[in-house]
mmCIF file of C-alpha atoms in Angstrom:
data_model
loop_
_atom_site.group_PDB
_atom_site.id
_atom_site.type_symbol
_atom_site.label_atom_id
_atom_site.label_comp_id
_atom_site.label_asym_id
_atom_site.label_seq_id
_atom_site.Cartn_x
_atom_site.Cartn_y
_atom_site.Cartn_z
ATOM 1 C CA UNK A 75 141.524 152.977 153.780
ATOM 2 C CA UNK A 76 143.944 150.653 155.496
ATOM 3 C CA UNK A 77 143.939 149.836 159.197
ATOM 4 C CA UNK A 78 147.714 149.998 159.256
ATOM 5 C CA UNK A 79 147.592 153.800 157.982
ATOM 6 C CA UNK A 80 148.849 156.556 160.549
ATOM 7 C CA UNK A 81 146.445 159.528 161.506
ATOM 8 C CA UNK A 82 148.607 161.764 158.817
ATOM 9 C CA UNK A 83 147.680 159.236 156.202
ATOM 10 C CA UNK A 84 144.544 159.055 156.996
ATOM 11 C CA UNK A 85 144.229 162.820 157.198
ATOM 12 C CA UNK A 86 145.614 163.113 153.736
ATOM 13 C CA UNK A 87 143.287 160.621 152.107
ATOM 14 C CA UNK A 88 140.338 162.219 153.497
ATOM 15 C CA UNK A 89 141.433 165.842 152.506
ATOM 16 C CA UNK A 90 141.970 164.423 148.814
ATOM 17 C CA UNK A 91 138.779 162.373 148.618
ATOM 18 C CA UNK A 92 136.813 165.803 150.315
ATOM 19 C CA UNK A 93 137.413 167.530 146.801
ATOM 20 C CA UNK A 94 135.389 165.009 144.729
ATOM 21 C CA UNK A 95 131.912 165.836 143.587
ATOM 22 C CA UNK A 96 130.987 162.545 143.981
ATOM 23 C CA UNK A 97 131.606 162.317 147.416
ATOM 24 C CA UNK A 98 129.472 163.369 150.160
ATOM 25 C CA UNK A 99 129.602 164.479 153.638
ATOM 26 C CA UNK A 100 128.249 162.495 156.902
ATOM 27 C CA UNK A 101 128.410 164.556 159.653
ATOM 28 C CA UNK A 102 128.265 162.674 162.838
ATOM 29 C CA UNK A 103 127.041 159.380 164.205
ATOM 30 C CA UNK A 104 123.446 159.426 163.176
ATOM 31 C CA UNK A 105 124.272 160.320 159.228
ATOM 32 C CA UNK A 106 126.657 157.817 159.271
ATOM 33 C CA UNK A 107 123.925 154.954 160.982
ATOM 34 C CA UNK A 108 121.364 156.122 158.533
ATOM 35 C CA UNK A 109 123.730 156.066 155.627
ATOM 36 C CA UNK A 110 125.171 152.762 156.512
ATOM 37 C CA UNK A 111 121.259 151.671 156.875
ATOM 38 C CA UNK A 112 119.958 152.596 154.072
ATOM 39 C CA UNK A 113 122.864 150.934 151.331
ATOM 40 C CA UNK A 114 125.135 154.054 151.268
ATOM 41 C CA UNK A 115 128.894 153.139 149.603
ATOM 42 C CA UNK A 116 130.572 154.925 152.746
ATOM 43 C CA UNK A 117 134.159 154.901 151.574
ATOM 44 C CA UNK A 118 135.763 156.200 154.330
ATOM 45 C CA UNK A 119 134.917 157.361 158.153
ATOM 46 C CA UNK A 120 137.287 159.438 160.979
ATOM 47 C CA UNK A 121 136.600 160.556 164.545
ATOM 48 C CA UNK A 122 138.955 162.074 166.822
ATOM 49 C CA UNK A 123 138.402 158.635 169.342
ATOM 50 C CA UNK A 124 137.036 155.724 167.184
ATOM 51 C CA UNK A 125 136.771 153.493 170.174
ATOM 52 C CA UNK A 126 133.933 155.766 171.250
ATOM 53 C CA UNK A 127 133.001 155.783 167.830
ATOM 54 C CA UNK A 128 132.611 151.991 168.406
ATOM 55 C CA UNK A 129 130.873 151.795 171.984
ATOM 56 C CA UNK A 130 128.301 154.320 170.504
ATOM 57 C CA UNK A 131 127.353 151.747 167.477
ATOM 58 C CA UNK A 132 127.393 149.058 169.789
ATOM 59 C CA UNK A 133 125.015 150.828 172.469
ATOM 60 C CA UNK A 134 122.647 152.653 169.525
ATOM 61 C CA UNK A 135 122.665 150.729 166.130
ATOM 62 C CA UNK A 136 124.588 147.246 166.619
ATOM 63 C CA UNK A 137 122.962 146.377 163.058
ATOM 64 C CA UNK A 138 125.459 148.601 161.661
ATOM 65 C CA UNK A 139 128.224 148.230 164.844
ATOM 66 C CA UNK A 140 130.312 145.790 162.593
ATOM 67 C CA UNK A 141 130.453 148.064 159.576
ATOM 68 C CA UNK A 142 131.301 151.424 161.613
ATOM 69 C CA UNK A 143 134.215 148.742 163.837
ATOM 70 C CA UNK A 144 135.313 148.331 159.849
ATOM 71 C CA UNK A 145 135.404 152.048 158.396
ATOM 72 C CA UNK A 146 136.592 154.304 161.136
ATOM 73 C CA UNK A 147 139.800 155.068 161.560
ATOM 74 C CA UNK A 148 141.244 158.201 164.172
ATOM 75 C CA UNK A 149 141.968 161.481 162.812
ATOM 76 C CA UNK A 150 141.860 165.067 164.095
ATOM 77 C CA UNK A 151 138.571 166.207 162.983
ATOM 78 C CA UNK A 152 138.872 170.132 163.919
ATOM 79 C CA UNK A 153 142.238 169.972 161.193
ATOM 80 C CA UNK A 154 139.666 168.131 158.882
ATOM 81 C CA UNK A 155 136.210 169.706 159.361
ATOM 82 C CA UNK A 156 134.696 173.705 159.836
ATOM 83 C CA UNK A 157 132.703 172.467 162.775
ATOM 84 C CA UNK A 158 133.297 169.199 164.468
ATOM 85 C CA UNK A 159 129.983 167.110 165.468
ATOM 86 C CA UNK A 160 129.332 166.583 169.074
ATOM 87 C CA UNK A 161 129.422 162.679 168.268
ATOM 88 C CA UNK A 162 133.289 162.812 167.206
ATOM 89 C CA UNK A 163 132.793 161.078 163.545
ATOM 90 C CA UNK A 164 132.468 162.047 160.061
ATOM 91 C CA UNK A 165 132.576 160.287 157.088
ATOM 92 C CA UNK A 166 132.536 160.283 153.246
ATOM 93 C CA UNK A 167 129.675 158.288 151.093
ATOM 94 C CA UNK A 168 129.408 158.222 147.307
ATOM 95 C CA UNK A 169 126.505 160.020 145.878
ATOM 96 C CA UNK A 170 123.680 158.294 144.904
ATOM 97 C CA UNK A 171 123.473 157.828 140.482
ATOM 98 C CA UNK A 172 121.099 160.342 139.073
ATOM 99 C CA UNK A 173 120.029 158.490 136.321
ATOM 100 C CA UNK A 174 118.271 155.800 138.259
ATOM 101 C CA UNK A 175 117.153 158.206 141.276
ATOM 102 C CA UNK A 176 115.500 160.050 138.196
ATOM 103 C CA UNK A 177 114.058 156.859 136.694
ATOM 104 C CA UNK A 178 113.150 155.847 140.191
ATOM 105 C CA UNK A 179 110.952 158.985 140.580
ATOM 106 C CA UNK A 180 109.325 158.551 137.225
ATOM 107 C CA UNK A 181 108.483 154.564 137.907
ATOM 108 C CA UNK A 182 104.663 154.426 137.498
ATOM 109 C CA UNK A 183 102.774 153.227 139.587
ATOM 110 C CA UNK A 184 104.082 154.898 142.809
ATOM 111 C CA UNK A 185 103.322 153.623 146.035
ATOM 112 C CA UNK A 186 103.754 156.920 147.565
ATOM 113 C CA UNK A 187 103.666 160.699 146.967
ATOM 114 C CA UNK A 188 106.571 162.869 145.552
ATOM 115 C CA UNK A 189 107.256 166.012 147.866
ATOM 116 C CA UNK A 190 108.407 168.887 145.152
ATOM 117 C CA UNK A 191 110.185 171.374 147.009
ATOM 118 C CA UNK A 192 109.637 175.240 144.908
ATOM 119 C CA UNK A 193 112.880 177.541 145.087
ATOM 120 C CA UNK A 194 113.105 176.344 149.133
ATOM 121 C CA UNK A 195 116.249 178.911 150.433
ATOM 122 C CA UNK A 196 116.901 177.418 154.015
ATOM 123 C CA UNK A 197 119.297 174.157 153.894
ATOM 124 C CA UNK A 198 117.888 173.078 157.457
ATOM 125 C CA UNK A 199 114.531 172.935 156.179
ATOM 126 C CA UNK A 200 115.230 170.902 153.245
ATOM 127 C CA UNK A 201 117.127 168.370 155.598
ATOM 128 C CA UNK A 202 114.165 168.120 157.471
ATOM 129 C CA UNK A 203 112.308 167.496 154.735
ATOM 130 C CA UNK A 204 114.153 164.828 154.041
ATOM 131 C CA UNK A 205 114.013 163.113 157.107
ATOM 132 C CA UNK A 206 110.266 163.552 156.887
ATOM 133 C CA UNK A 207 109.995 162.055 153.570
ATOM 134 C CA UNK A 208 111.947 158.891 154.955
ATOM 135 C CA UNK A 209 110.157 158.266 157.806
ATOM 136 C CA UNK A 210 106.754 158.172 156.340
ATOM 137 C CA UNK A 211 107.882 156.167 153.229
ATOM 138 C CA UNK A 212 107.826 159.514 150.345
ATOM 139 C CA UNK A 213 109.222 158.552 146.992
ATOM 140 C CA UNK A 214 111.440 161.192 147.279
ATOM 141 C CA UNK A 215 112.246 164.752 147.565
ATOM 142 C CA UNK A 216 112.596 166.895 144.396
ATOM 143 C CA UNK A 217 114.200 170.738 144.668
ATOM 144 C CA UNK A 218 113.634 173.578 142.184
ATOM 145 C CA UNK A 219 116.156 176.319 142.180
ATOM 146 C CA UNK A 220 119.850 176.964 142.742
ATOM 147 C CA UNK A 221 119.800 175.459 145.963
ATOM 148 C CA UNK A 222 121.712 172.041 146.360
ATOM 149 C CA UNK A 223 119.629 169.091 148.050
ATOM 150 C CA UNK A 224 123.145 167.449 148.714
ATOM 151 C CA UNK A 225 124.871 170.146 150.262
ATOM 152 C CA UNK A 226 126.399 168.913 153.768
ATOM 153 C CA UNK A 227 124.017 170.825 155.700
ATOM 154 C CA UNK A 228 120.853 169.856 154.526
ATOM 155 C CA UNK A 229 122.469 165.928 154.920
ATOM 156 C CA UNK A 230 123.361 166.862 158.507
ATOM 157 C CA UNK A 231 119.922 168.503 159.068
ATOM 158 C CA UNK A 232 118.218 165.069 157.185
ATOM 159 C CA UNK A 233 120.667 162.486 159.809
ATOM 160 C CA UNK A 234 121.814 160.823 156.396
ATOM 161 C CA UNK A 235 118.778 159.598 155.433
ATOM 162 C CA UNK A 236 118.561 160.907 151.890
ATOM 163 C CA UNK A 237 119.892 157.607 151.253
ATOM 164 C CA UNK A 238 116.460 156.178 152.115
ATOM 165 C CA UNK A 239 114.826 158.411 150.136
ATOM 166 C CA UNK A 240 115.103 159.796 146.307
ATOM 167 C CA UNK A 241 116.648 163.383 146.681
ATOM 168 C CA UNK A 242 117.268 165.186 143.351
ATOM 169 C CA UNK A 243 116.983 168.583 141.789
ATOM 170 C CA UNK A 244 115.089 168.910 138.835
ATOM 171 C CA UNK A 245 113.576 171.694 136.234
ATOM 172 C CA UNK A 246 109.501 171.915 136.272
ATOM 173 C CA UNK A 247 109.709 170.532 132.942
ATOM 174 C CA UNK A 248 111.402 167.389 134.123
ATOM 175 C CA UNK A 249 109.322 166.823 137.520
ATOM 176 C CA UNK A 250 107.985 163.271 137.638
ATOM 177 C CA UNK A 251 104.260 162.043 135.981
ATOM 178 C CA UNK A 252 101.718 162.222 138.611
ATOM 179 C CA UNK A 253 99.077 165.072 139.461
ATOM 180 C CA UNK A 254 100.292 168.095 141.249
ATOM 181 C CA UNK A 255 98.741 169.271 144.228
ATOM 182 C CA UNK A 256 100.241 172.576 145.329
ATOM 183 C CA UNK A 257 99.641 174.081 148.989
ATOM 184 C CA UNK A 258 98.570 177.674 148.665
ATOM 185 C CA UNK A 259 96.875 179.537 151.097
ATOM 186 C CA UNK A 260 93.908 180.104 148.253
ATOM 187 C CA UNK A 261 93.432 176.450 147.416
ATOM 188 C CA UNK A 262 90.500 173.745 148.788
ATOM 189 C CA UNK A 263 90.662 172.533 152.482
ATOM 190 C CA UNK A 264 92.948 169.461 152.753
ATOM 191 C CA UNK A 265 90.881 168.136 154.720
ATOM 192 C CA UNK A 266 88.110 167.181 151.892
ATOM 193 C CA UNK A 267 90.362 165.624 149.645
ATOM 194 C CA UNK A 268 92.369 162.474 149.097
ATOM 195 C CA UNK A 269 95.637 162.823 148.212
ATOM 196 C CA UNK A 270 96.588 159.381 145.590
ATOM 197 C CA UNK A 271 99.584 158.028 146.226
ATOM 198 C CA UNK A 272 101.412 159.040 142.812
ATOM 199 C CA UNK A 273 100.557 162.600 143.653
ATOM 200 C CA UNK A 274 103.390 165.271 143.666
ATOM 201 C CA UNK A 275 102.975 167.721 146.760
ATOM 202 C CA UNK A 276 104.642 170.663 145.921
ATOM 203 C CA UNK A 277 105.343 173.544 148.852
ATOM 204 C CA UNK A 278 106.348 176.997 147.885
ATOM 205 C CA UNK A 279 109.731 178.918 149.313
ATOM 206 C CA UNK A 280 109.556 179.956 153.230
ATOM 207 C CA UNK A 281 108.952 184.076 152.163
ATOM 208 C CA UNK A 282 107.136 183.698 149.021
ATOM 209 C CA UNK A 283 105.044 180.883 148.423
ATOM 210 C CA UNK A 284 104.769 178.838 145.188
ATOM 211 C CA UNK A 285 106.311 180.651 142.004
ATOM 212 C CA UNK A 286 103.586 181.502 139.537
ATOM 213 C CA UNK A 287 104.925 179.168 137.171
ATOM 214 C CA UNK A 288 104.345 175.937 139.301
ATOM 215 C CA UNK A 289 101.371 177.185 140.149
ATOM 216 C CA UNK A 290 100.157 177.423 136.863
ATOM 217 C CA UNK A 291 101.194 173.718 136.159
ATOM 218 C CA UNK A 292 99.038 172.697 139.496
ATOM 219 C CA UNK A 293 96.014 170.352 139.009
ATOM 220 C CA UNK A 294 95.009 171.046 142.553
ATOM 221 C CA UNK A 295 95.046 173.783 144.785
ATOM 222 C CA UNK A 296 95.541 172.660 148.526
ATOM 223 C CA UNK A 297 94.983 174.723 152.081
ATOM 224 C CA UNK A 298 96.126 173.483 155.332
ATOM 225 C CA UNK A 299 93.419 174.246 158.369
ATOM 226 C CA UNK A 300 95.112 177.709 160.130
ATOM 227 C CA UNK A 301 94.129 180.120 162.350
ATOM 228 C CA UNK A 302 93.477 183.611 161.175
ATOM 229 C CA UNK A 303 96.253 186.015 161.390
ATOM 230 C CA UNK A 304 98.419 183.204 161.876
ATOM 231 C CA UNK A 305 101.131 184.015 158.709
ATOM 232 C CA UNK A 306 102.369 180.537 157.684
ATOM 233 C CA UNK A 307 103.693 177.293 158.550
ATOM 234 C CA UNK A 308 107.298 176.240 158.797
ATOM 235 C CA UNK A 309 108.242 174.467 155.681
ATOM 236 C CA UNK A 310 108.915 170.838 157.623
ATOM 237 C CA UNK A 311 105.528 171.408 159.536
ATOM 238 C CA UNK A 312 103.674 171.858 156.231
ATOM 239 C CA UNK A 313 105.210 168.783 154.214
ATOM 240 C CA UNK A 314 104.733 166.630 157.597
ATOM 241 C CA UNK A 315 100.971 167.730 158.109
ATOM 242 C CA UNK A 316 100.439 167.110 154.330
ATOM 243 C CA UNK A 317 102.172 163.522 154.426
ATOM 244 C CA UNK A 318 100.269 163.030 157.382
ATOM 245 C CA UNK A 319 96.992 163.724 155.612
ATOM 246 C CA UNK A 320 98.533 161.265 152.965
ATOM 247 C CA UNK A 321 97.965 158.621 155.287
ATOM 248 C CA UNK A 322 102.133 157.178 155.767
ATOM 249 C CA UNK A 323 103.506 154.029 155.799
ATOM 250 C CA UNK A 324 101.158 150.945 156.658
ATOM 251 C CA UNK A 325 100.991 150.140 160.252
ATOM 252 C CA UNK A 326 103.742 147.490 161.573
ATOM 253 C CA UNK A 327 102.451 144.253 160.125
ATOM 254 C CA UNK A 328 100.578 145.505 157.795
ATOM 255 C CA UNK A 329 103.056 146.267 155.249
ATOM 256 C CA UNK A 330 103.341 142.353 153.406
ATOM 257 C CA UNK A 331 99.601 142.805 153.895
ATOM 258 C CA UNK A 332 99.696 145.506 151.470
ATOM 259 C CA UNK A 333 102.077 144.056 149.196
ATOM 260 C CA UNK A 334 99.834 141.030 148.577
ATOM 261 C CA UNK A 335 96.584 142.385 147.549
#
């Protein structure tokens, strides 16, 4: 995108590069940061004020301020967008390569778990998820089912930070090496086991649980500690106090620590 392009330019570039399937959505500042953070090929970026734009990089993530002072360019996002973010920016990023996020996942040993994701139906909850699975350091996120891990709303709901994860869809026949621990109400207390970190942690939909066919696939059966009467957990709260359980990244300082032994 040139700087010397006009806003209808620009408006017509973005509504011809919106149609690629190898394009994806960043809604707002923060999927943008994360994106830009994290390696993302952000072709393109619009907000209705870029100057804000600007300030806001400058004030939140200046490690990125010179790359979002480079990409955004003004445009009238409510002619461009269903629903404009509150922070006045969206942009475009190329999808990450399948291929390699597959071969990434498969790359034995791991140094952390892979959270497996069974028929999930709500695209918030995936997106949180995936902002889960970034922040404590997950492999990455696999989905089973028809739902699409890229879809814009589960990137809003993750802040862009499926580009510091690996977020793919797979069949169970293609999941990852690595035992599979599935949470199930009927399985053995979390609490007495430890998970390794080339486990996969799979979680069942929101309404119905783990299909019978992953669970037949399970090495482990997993609880988490609940109240009686008490129906379930939200998906993100189950994957976070699973992860937790996991044990995370290494403290600060400790990660080259790690590294060297």
């Amino acid at each position: 995108m040139s700087e010397d392009q006009g806003p209808g330019e620009i408006a017509r570039d973005w509504q011809e590069a919106s149609g690629r399937g190898d394009l994806v959505l960043l809604d707002g500042f923060h999927a943008l940061k994360h994106a830009l953070r994290f390696g993302a090929d952000v072709r393109m970026a619009v907000a209705d004020d870029p100057g804000a734009v600007r300030a806001l990089a400058r004030a939140l993530a200046p490690d990125v301020e010179a790359d979002v002072v480079r990409l955004v360019r003004p445009a009238a996002l409510k002619e461009l967008l269903p629903r404009v973010h509150p922070t006045g920016v969206a942009a475009l990023a190329v999808r990450p390569d399948r291929a390699a996020g597959i071969a990434g996942l498969g790359r034995m040993p791991r140094p952390a778990p892979v959270v497996v994701l069974d028929n999930p139906r709500n695209l918030g909850n995936v997106g949180a998820v995936v902002r889960l699975a970034a922040g404590f350091g997950a492999t990455g996120v696999v989905t089973r089912g028809d739902l699409d891990p890229w879809h814009p709303h589960v990137v809003r709901a993750g802040a862009g930070l499926h580009y510091a994860t690996t977020v793919e869809r797979l069949a169970l026949e293609e999941l990852p090496p690595g035992p599979l621990y599935a949470l199930d109400p009927e399985g053995g207390d979390i609490r007495g086991l430890t998970l390794p970190d080339d486990a996969l942690l799979a979680f069942g939909s929101e309404r119905h649980g783990i299909s019978p066919e992953l669970r037949a696939r399970a090495d482990h059966l997993v609880s988490l500690p609940m109240r009686p009467q008490v129906s379930s957990y939200n998906l993100a709260t189950s994957v976070a106090m699973t992860l937790f359980h996991w044990g995370g990244p290494p403290p600060a300082g400790q990660e080259q620590d790690r590294e060297d032994t």
